[in-house]
Short mmCIF file of C-alpha atoms in Angstrom, two decimals:
data_model
loop_
_atom_site.label_atom_id
_atom_site.label_comp_id
_atom_site.label_asym_id
_atom_site.label_seq_id
_atom_site.Cartn_x
_atom_site.Cartn_y
_atom_site.Cartn_z
CA UNK A 1 118.31 85.28 105.37
CA UNK A 2 115.83 82.71 104.26
CA UNK A 3 114.75 82.71 100.86
CA UNK A 4 112.24 79.42 101.16
CA UNK A 5 110.49 80.95 104.23
CA UNK A 6 109.67 84.20 102.41
CA UNK A 7 108.61 82.03 99.48
CA UNK A 8 106.26 80.14 101.79
CA UNK A 9 104.76 83.41 103.61
CA UNK A 10 104.09 84.86 100.81
CA UNK A 11 102.16 81.63 99.52
CA UNK A 12 100.43 81.53 102.73
CA UNK A 13 98.84 84.72 102.89
CA UNK A 14 97.67 85.03 99.78
CA UNK A 15 94.01 84.37 100.51
CA UNK A 16 91.39 86.90 100.76
CA UNK A 17 92.29 89.54 103.08
CA UNK A 18 89.66 91.45 105.13
CA UNK A 19 90.60 95.05 103.60
CA UNK A 20 88.62 94.51 100.73
CA UNK A 21 85.28 95.96 100.19
CA UNK A 22 82.93 93.88 102.76
CA UNK A 23 81.13 95.63 105.67
CA UNK A 24 83.05 97.48 108.55
CA UNK A 25 81.62 93.83 110.78
CA UNK A 26 83.32 91.55 108.31
CA UNK A 27 86.56 93.50 107.75
CA UNK A 28 87.20 93.64 111.94
CA UNK A 29 86.30 89.78 112.06
CA UNK A 30 88.47 88.76 109.43
CA UNK A 31 91.62 90.80 110.53
CA UNK A 32 90.75 89.48 114.09
CA UNK A 33 91.14 85.83 112.59
CA UNK A 34 94.19 86.19 110.71
CA UNK A 35 95.88 88.04 113.39
CA UNK A 36 94.95 85.52 115.77
CA UNK A 37 97.52 83.60 114.20
CA UNK A 38 100.45 85.17 114.90
CA UNK A 39 102.81 83.77 117.71
CA UNK A 40 102.54 86.15 121.25
CA UNK A 41 105.94 85.24 122.60
CA UNK A 42 106.37 83.70 126.31
CA UNK A 43 107.37 85.93 129.01
CA UNK A 44 105.09 88.83 128.76
CA UNK A 45 101.90 89.87 131.42
CA UNK A 46 99.36 92.08 130.79
CA UNK A 47 96.80 94.44 132.25
CA UNK A 48 94.08 96.84 131.26
CA UNK A 49 94.53 100.19 131.61
CA UNK A 50 93.25 104.11 130.66
CA UNK A 51 95.16 106.40 129.43
CA UNK A 52 93.32 109.42 128.98
CA UNK A 53 90.39 108.84 128.02
CA UNK A 54 90.51 105.70 126.17
CA UNK A 55 91.06 101.97 127.48
CA UNK A 56 94.72 100.51 126.63
CA UNK A 57 96.50 97.77 127.28
CA UNK A 58 99.70 97.65 129.48
CA UNK A 59 102.24 94.90 128.56
CA UNK A 60 105.28 94.24 130.59
CA UNK A 61 108.24 91.59 130.59
CA UNK A 62 107.95 88.94 133.39
CA UNK A 63 110.60 90.04 135.41
CA UNK A 64 111.05 93.70 136.56
CA UNK A 65 110.80 96.24 133.93
CA UNK A 66 113.35 98.60 132.50
CA UNK A 67 112.54 102.55 133.33
CA UNK A 68 110.96 103.55 129.86
CA UNK A 69 107.93 103.04 128.08
CA UNK A 70 106.60 102.56 124.62
CA UNK A 71 103.27 103.94 123.31
CA UNK A 72 102.22 101.53 120.72
CA UNK A 73 99.42 102.41 118.29
CA UNK A 74 98.03 99.03 116.48
CA UNK A 75 97.42 99.01 112.57
CA UNK A 76 94.05 97.83 110.89
CA UNK A 77 93.55 101.03 108.41
CA UNK A 78 92.40 103.13 110.97
CA UNK A 79 88.74 100.90 110.60
CA UNK A 80 89.95 97.61 112.26
CA UNK A 81 91.90 96.23 114.70
CA UNK A 82 92.89 96.85 118.68
CA UNK A 83 95.41 96.26 121.33
CA UNK A 84 94.80 92.51 121.04
CA UNK A 85 95.73 92.43 117.21
CA UNK A 86 99.28 93.92 117.68
CA UNK A 87 100.12 91.82 120.95
CA UNK A 88 102.70 89.75 118.57
CA UNK A 89 104.16 93.04 117.72
CA UNK A 90 104.02 94.65 121.46
CA UNK A 91 105.02 91.61 123.48
CA UNK A 92 107.89 90.85 121.19
CA UNK A 93 109.46 94.29 121.65
CA UNK A 94 108.67 94.13 125.00
CA UNK A 95 110.49 90.83 125.48
CA UNK A 96 113.13 92.08 123.54
CA UNK A 97 113.90 95.56 125.27
CA UNK A 98 112.52 94.96 129.04
CA UNK A 99 110.78 98.42 128.32
CA UNK A 100 106.87 98.41 129.13
CA UNK A 101 104.81 98.95 126.18
CA UNK A 102 101.22 100.88 126.37
CA UNK A 103 99.09 99.93 123.38
CA UNK A 104 96.46 102.07 123.01
CA UNK A 105 92.96 101.03 121.79
CA UNK A 106 92.14 104.55 119.71
CA UNK A 107 88.79 105.17 118.45
CA UNK A 108 88.40 103.67 114.75
CA UNK A 109 86.27 104.86 111.74
CA UNK A 110 83.82 105.14 110.36
CA UNK A 111 81.99 105.59 113.55
CA UNK A 112 85.10 107.64 114.59
CA UNK A 113 86.64 109.19 111.47
CA UNK A 114 89.95 111.84 111.14
CA UNK A 115 91.07 113.17 113.47
CA UNK A 116 89.57 111.13 116.44
CA UNK A 117 92.33 108.56 115.77
CA UNK A 118 94.98 111.22 116.26
CA UNK A 119 93.54 112.79 119.34
CA UNK A 120 93.31 109.90 121.34
CA UNK A 121 97.00 108.91 120.33
CA UNK A 122 97.70 112.70 122.06
CA UNK A 123 95.64 112.39 124.80
CA UNK A 124 97.70 109.29 125.38
CA UNK A 125 100.65 110.77 125.13
CA UNK A 126 99.69 113.89 127.63
CA UNK A 127 98.46 111.12 130.14
CA UNK A 128 101.69 109.48 130.40
CA UNK A 129 103.22 113.05 130.40
CA UNK A 130 101.10 113.99 133.65
CA UNK A 131 101.88 110.67 135.29
CA UNK A 132 105.69 112.04 135.70
CA UNK A 133 107.17 109.74 132.85
CA UNK A 134 109.53 112.10 131.13
CA UNK A 135 109.62 112.06 127.42
CA UNK A 136 113.01 111.04 126.66
CA UNK A 137 112.11 107.82 128.33
CA UNK A 138 108.85 107.52 125.78
CA UNK A 139 108.90 106.08 122.22
CA UNK A 140 106.20 106.07 119.91
CA UNK A 141 105.85 102.91 118.05
CA UNK A 142 103.38 101.46 115.34
CA UNK A 143 102.52 99.42 112.77
CA UNK A 144 100.76 100.36 109.15
CA UNK A 145 98.01 102.95 110.39
CA UNK A 146 99.23 103.02 113.71
CA UNK A 147 102.79 103.84 112.35
CA UNK A 148 101.23 106.82 110.39
CA UNK A 149 99.93 107.60 114.23
CA UNK A 150 103.50 107.93 115.58
CA UNK A 151 104.15 110.49 113.09
CA UNK A 152 100.41 112.43 113.04
CA UNK A 153 100.69 112.34 116.91
CA UNK A 154 104.10 113.48 117.14
CA UNK A 155 103.41 116.55 115.37
CA UNK A 156 100.41 117.21 116.65
CA UNK A 157 102.16 117.06 120.34
CA UNK A 158 105.02 119.22 119.02
CA UNK A 159 102.30 121.76 117.59
CA UNK A 160 100.30 121.75 121.23
CA UNK A 161 103.58 122.60 122.41
CA UNK A 162 104.30 119.38 124.42
CA UNK A 163 107.69 117.88 124.38
CA UNK A 164 108.26 115.28 121.53
CA UNK A 165 109.21 111.63 122.91
CA UNK A 166 112.79 110.24 122.11
CA UNK A 167 112.28 108.04 119.48
CA UNK A 168 109.41 106.68 116.78
CA UNK A 169 109.56 103.25 115.07
CA UNK A 170 107.21 102.80 112.60
CA UNK A 171 106.55 99.03 110.54
CA UNK A 172 105.47 99.51 107.57
CA UNK A 173 103.44 102.95 107.81
CA UNK A 174 101.00 104.63 105.80
CA UNK A 175 102.50 108.04 106.18
CA UNK A 176 100.52 108.94 102.41
CA UNK A 177 96.73 109.28 102.16
CA UNK A 178 96.66 110.72 98.88
CA UNK A 179 98.34 107.51 97.72
CA UNK A 180 100.81 108.73 95.20
CA UNK A 181 103.71 106.99 95.46
CA UNK A 182 105.18 105.53 92.82
CA UNK A 183 104.85 102.15 94.75
CA UNK A 184 100.95 101.70 95.03
CA UNK A 185 101.34 101.01 91.17
CA UNK A 186 104.86 99.46 90.81
CA UNK A 187 103.85 96.71 93.73
CA UNK A 188 100.45 95.96 92.68
CA UNK A 189 99.86 92.70 92.56
CA UNK A 190 103.20 91.92 94.20
CA UNK A 191 101.66 93.00 97.40
CA UNK A 192 99.67 89.95 98.90
CA UNK A 193 97.30 91.97 101.09
CA UNK A 194 96.37 95.07 99.41
CA UNK A 195 94.67 96.74 96.34
CA UNK A 196 94.35 100.13 95.22
CA UNK A 197 90.22 99.55 95.57
CA UNK A 198 90.63 97.86 99.08
CA UNK A 199 92.38 101.38 100.15
CA UNK A 200 90.23 103.58 99.19
CA UNK A 201 87.04 102.00 100.63
CA UNK A 202 88.83 101.81 104.35
CA UNK A 203 90.78 105.03 103.26
CA UNK A 204 87.00 106.43 102.78
CA UNK A 205 86.00 105.54 105.93
CA UNK A 206 88.72 107.52 107.58
CA UNK A 207 89.10 110.86 105.61
CA UNK A 208 84.77 111.31 105.75
CA UNK A 209 84.97 113.40 102.94
CA UNK A 210 88.25 115.48 104.02
CA UNK A 211 91.29 116.36 101.56
CA UNK A 212 94.09 113.71 102.31
CA UNK A 213 96.61 116.58 100.94
CA UNK A 214 97.99 117.66 104.56
CA UNK A 215 100.10 116.89 107.14
CA UNK A 216 98.34 115.19 109.54
CA UNK A 217 97.26 112.32 106.67
CA UNK A 218 99.90 112.49 103.99
CA UNK A 219 103.15 113.52 106.50
CA UNK A 220 105.53 111.82 103.88
CA UNK A 221 104.69 114.44 101.20
CA UNK A 222 103.66 117.95 103.29
CA UNK A 223 104.70 117.90 106.84
CA UNK A 224 107.27 120.12 108.27
CA UNK A 225 109.33 117.43 110.70
CA UNK A 226 111.49 120.29 112.08
CA UNK A 227 112.24 119.06 115.77
CA UNK A 228 111.30 115.36 115.56
CA UNK A 229 113.12 113.07 117.40
CA UNK A 230 114.97 110.00 115.50
CA UNK A 231 113.16 107.66 113.41
CA UNK A 232 113.28 104.20 112.24
CA UNK A 233 111.54 103.33 109.46
CA UNK A 234 111.33 99.41 108.58
CA UNK A 235 109.42 98.39 105.46
CA UNK A 236 109.33 95.54 102.61
CA UNK A 237 109.97 95.64 99.05
CA UNK A 238 106.47 93.63 98.57
CA UNK A 239 104.45 96.36 99.63
CA UNK A 240 102.43 99.19 98.02
CA UNK A 241 103.06 101.61 100.99
CA UNK A 242 107.09 101.21 100.47
CA UNK A 243 107.33 104.69 99.09
CA UNK A 244 105.54 105.91 102.20
CA UNK A 245 108.81 105.01 104.02
CA UNK A 246 111.02 106.19 101.70
CA UNK A 247 109.55 109.63 100.91
CA UNK A 248 109.34 109.86 104.78
CA UNK A 249 113.04 109.15 105.01
CA UNK A 250 113.63 111.72 102.37
CA UNK A 251 111.69 114.03 104.18
CA UNK A 252 113.01 113.54 107.57
CA UNK A 253 116.85 113.86 106.62
CA UNK A 254 116.34 117.02 104.81
CA UNK A 255 114.41 118.18 107.74
CA UNK A 256 117.47 117.65 109.93
CA UNK A 257 116.01 114.42 111.76
CA UNK A 258 118.24 111.41 112.42
CA UNK A 259 116.83 108.85 109.97
CA UNK A 260 117.02 104.99 109.52
CA UNK A 261 115.33 103.63 106.62
CA UNK A 262 115.49 99.51 106.72
CA UNK A 263 114.03 97.73 103.87
CA UNK A 264 113.71 93.98 103.68
CA UNK A 265 113.77 92.04 100.58
CA UNK A 266 110.95 89.97 99.22
CA UNK A 267 108.88 90.39 102.73
CA UNK A 268 105.36 91.93 103.06
CA UNK A 269 103.57 94.36 104.72
CA UNK A 270 104.23 94.26 108.25
CA UNK A 271 106.35 91.50 108.26
CA UNK A 272 107.67 91.71 111.69
CA UNK A 273 104.16 90.17 112.70
CA UNK A 274 105.50 86.81 111.51
CA UNK A 275 108.13 86.60 114.12
CA UNK A 276 108.81 82.70 115.31
CA UNK A 277 108.02 82.03 111.48
CA UNK A 278 109.81 84.14 109.37
CA UNK A 279 113.78 84.60 110.24
CA UNK A 280 113.70 88.32 108.64
CA UNK A 281 110.72 89.52 110.84
CA UNK A 282 112.99 88.18 114.16
CA UNK A 283 116.00 90.05 112.79
CA UNK A 284 113.92 93.35 112.07
CA UNK A 285 112.38 93.44 115.94
CA UNK A 286 115.85 92.77 117.42
CA UNK A 287 117.11 95.97 115.34
CA UNK A 288 114.21 97.63 116.18
CA UNK A 289 114.85 96.78 119.75
CA UNK A 290 118.13 97.70 119.71
CA UNK A 291 117.47 101.50 117.99
CA UNK A 292 114.98 101.77 121.37
CA UNK A 293 117.71 100.65 124.06
CA UNK A 294 120.02 103.20 122.21
CA UNK A 295 117.36 106.25 121.95
CA UNK A 296 115.16 106.05 125.31
CA UNK A 297 117.02 107.48 128.33
CA UNK A 298 115.68 105.14 131.04
CA UNK A 299 116.64 106.94 134.85
CA UNK A 300 114.70 106.20 137.23
CA UNK A 301 111.32 104.33 137.16
CA UNK A 302 107.76 105.38 136.79
CA UNK A 303 104.89 105.99 139.34
CA UNK A 304 101.64 106.25 137.65
CA UNK A 305 99.39 109.15 138.25
CA UNK A 306 95.82 109.84 138.22
CA UNK A 307 95.88 109.88 134.48
CA UNK A 308 97.39 106.46 133.95
CA UNK A 309 94.46 104.09 135.39
CA UNK A 310 95.39 100.88 135.92
CA UNK A 311 92.88 97.94 136.58
#
C-alpha cells in the first residue's frame, strides 16, 4: 500500500471535472482528455468489430488468446465515454487474463436515454451467444455506469430467458439512480470527481423523466438477483457511489449469489484506471484477473459467426 501515491493521486485529480453542468460536447471532450492520460499497457492488439447492431472494439493479447471472452462496458455516466476511453482498463484485463475482450460502443444519452444502453448491451451478448460462445466462457465487466450495465444487462438477459454469463466484475459501479446511499452525503467533498449536482445533471439526461426506482436503474435497492452468477464489486472509500457497491453486495448475498466486496481505502472512483501510477490499482486489477480466471470455463475456442463482424 502506498499512502504517498494515494495522496499524490488525490491531489492530481482535484481539478475541474467533466461531470459538471457543461454542455454534452464539453463533457465528452473533457472526459476524452482525462482518460487519454491513462496508461494503456503494451502487448495488446485492437480491431474494429460489430456486436449485434453496435460497433465495438476487440482487444486481444499479443499472443494467442485463451478461450474466453470479456464483454466490457465503459464508464461515463451514460453520457460520455467510448471503448477508447476505457482502453487502460480493458487492456490491463486482457494482458492479465489472456482473454479477449469486446468493448461495446453503446448508445449514449441524451440522444439515446434509458433503456438504449441496456438494449445495446443485451444485443451484444446475444451476438456472442449466436456466434457459438458458451455463456460459461463469458464475463460481463464494466466501470462506473458500465459497472451498472453489467448488472442491468444480466437482469435483462435472465428475464429474456437467456443463460447468464459466468461472472460479473464491476469497478465502482453506479447501481442506484435514486442516489439514496449514505455515501452520497458522507463522501461529498471527499470524492474528487463527483458532486450531487453533477450527478443530477447527467442522470437527468439518461433518465429522461423515467422513475429511477426500478430494477434496471437501481438494482442495488430493488432488483431480484436470483440466479445471478458470481459477482466481484470493487470500490474505493473516497467515492460517493461507495454504498452502491456495499448495498449491492448485501442484496446479492441475500439472494444466494456468490459475491466479493473488495473495498480499497483512500482511493477514488474507478481507481483501477490509474494502473502503472497507483500500486493499489495494479493490485486490484490482479485480483479481478484472478477472479475471472477462476470463474470462466474455457474449453475450446470461439469461431466468430455472422453476428460478430470483425473488420
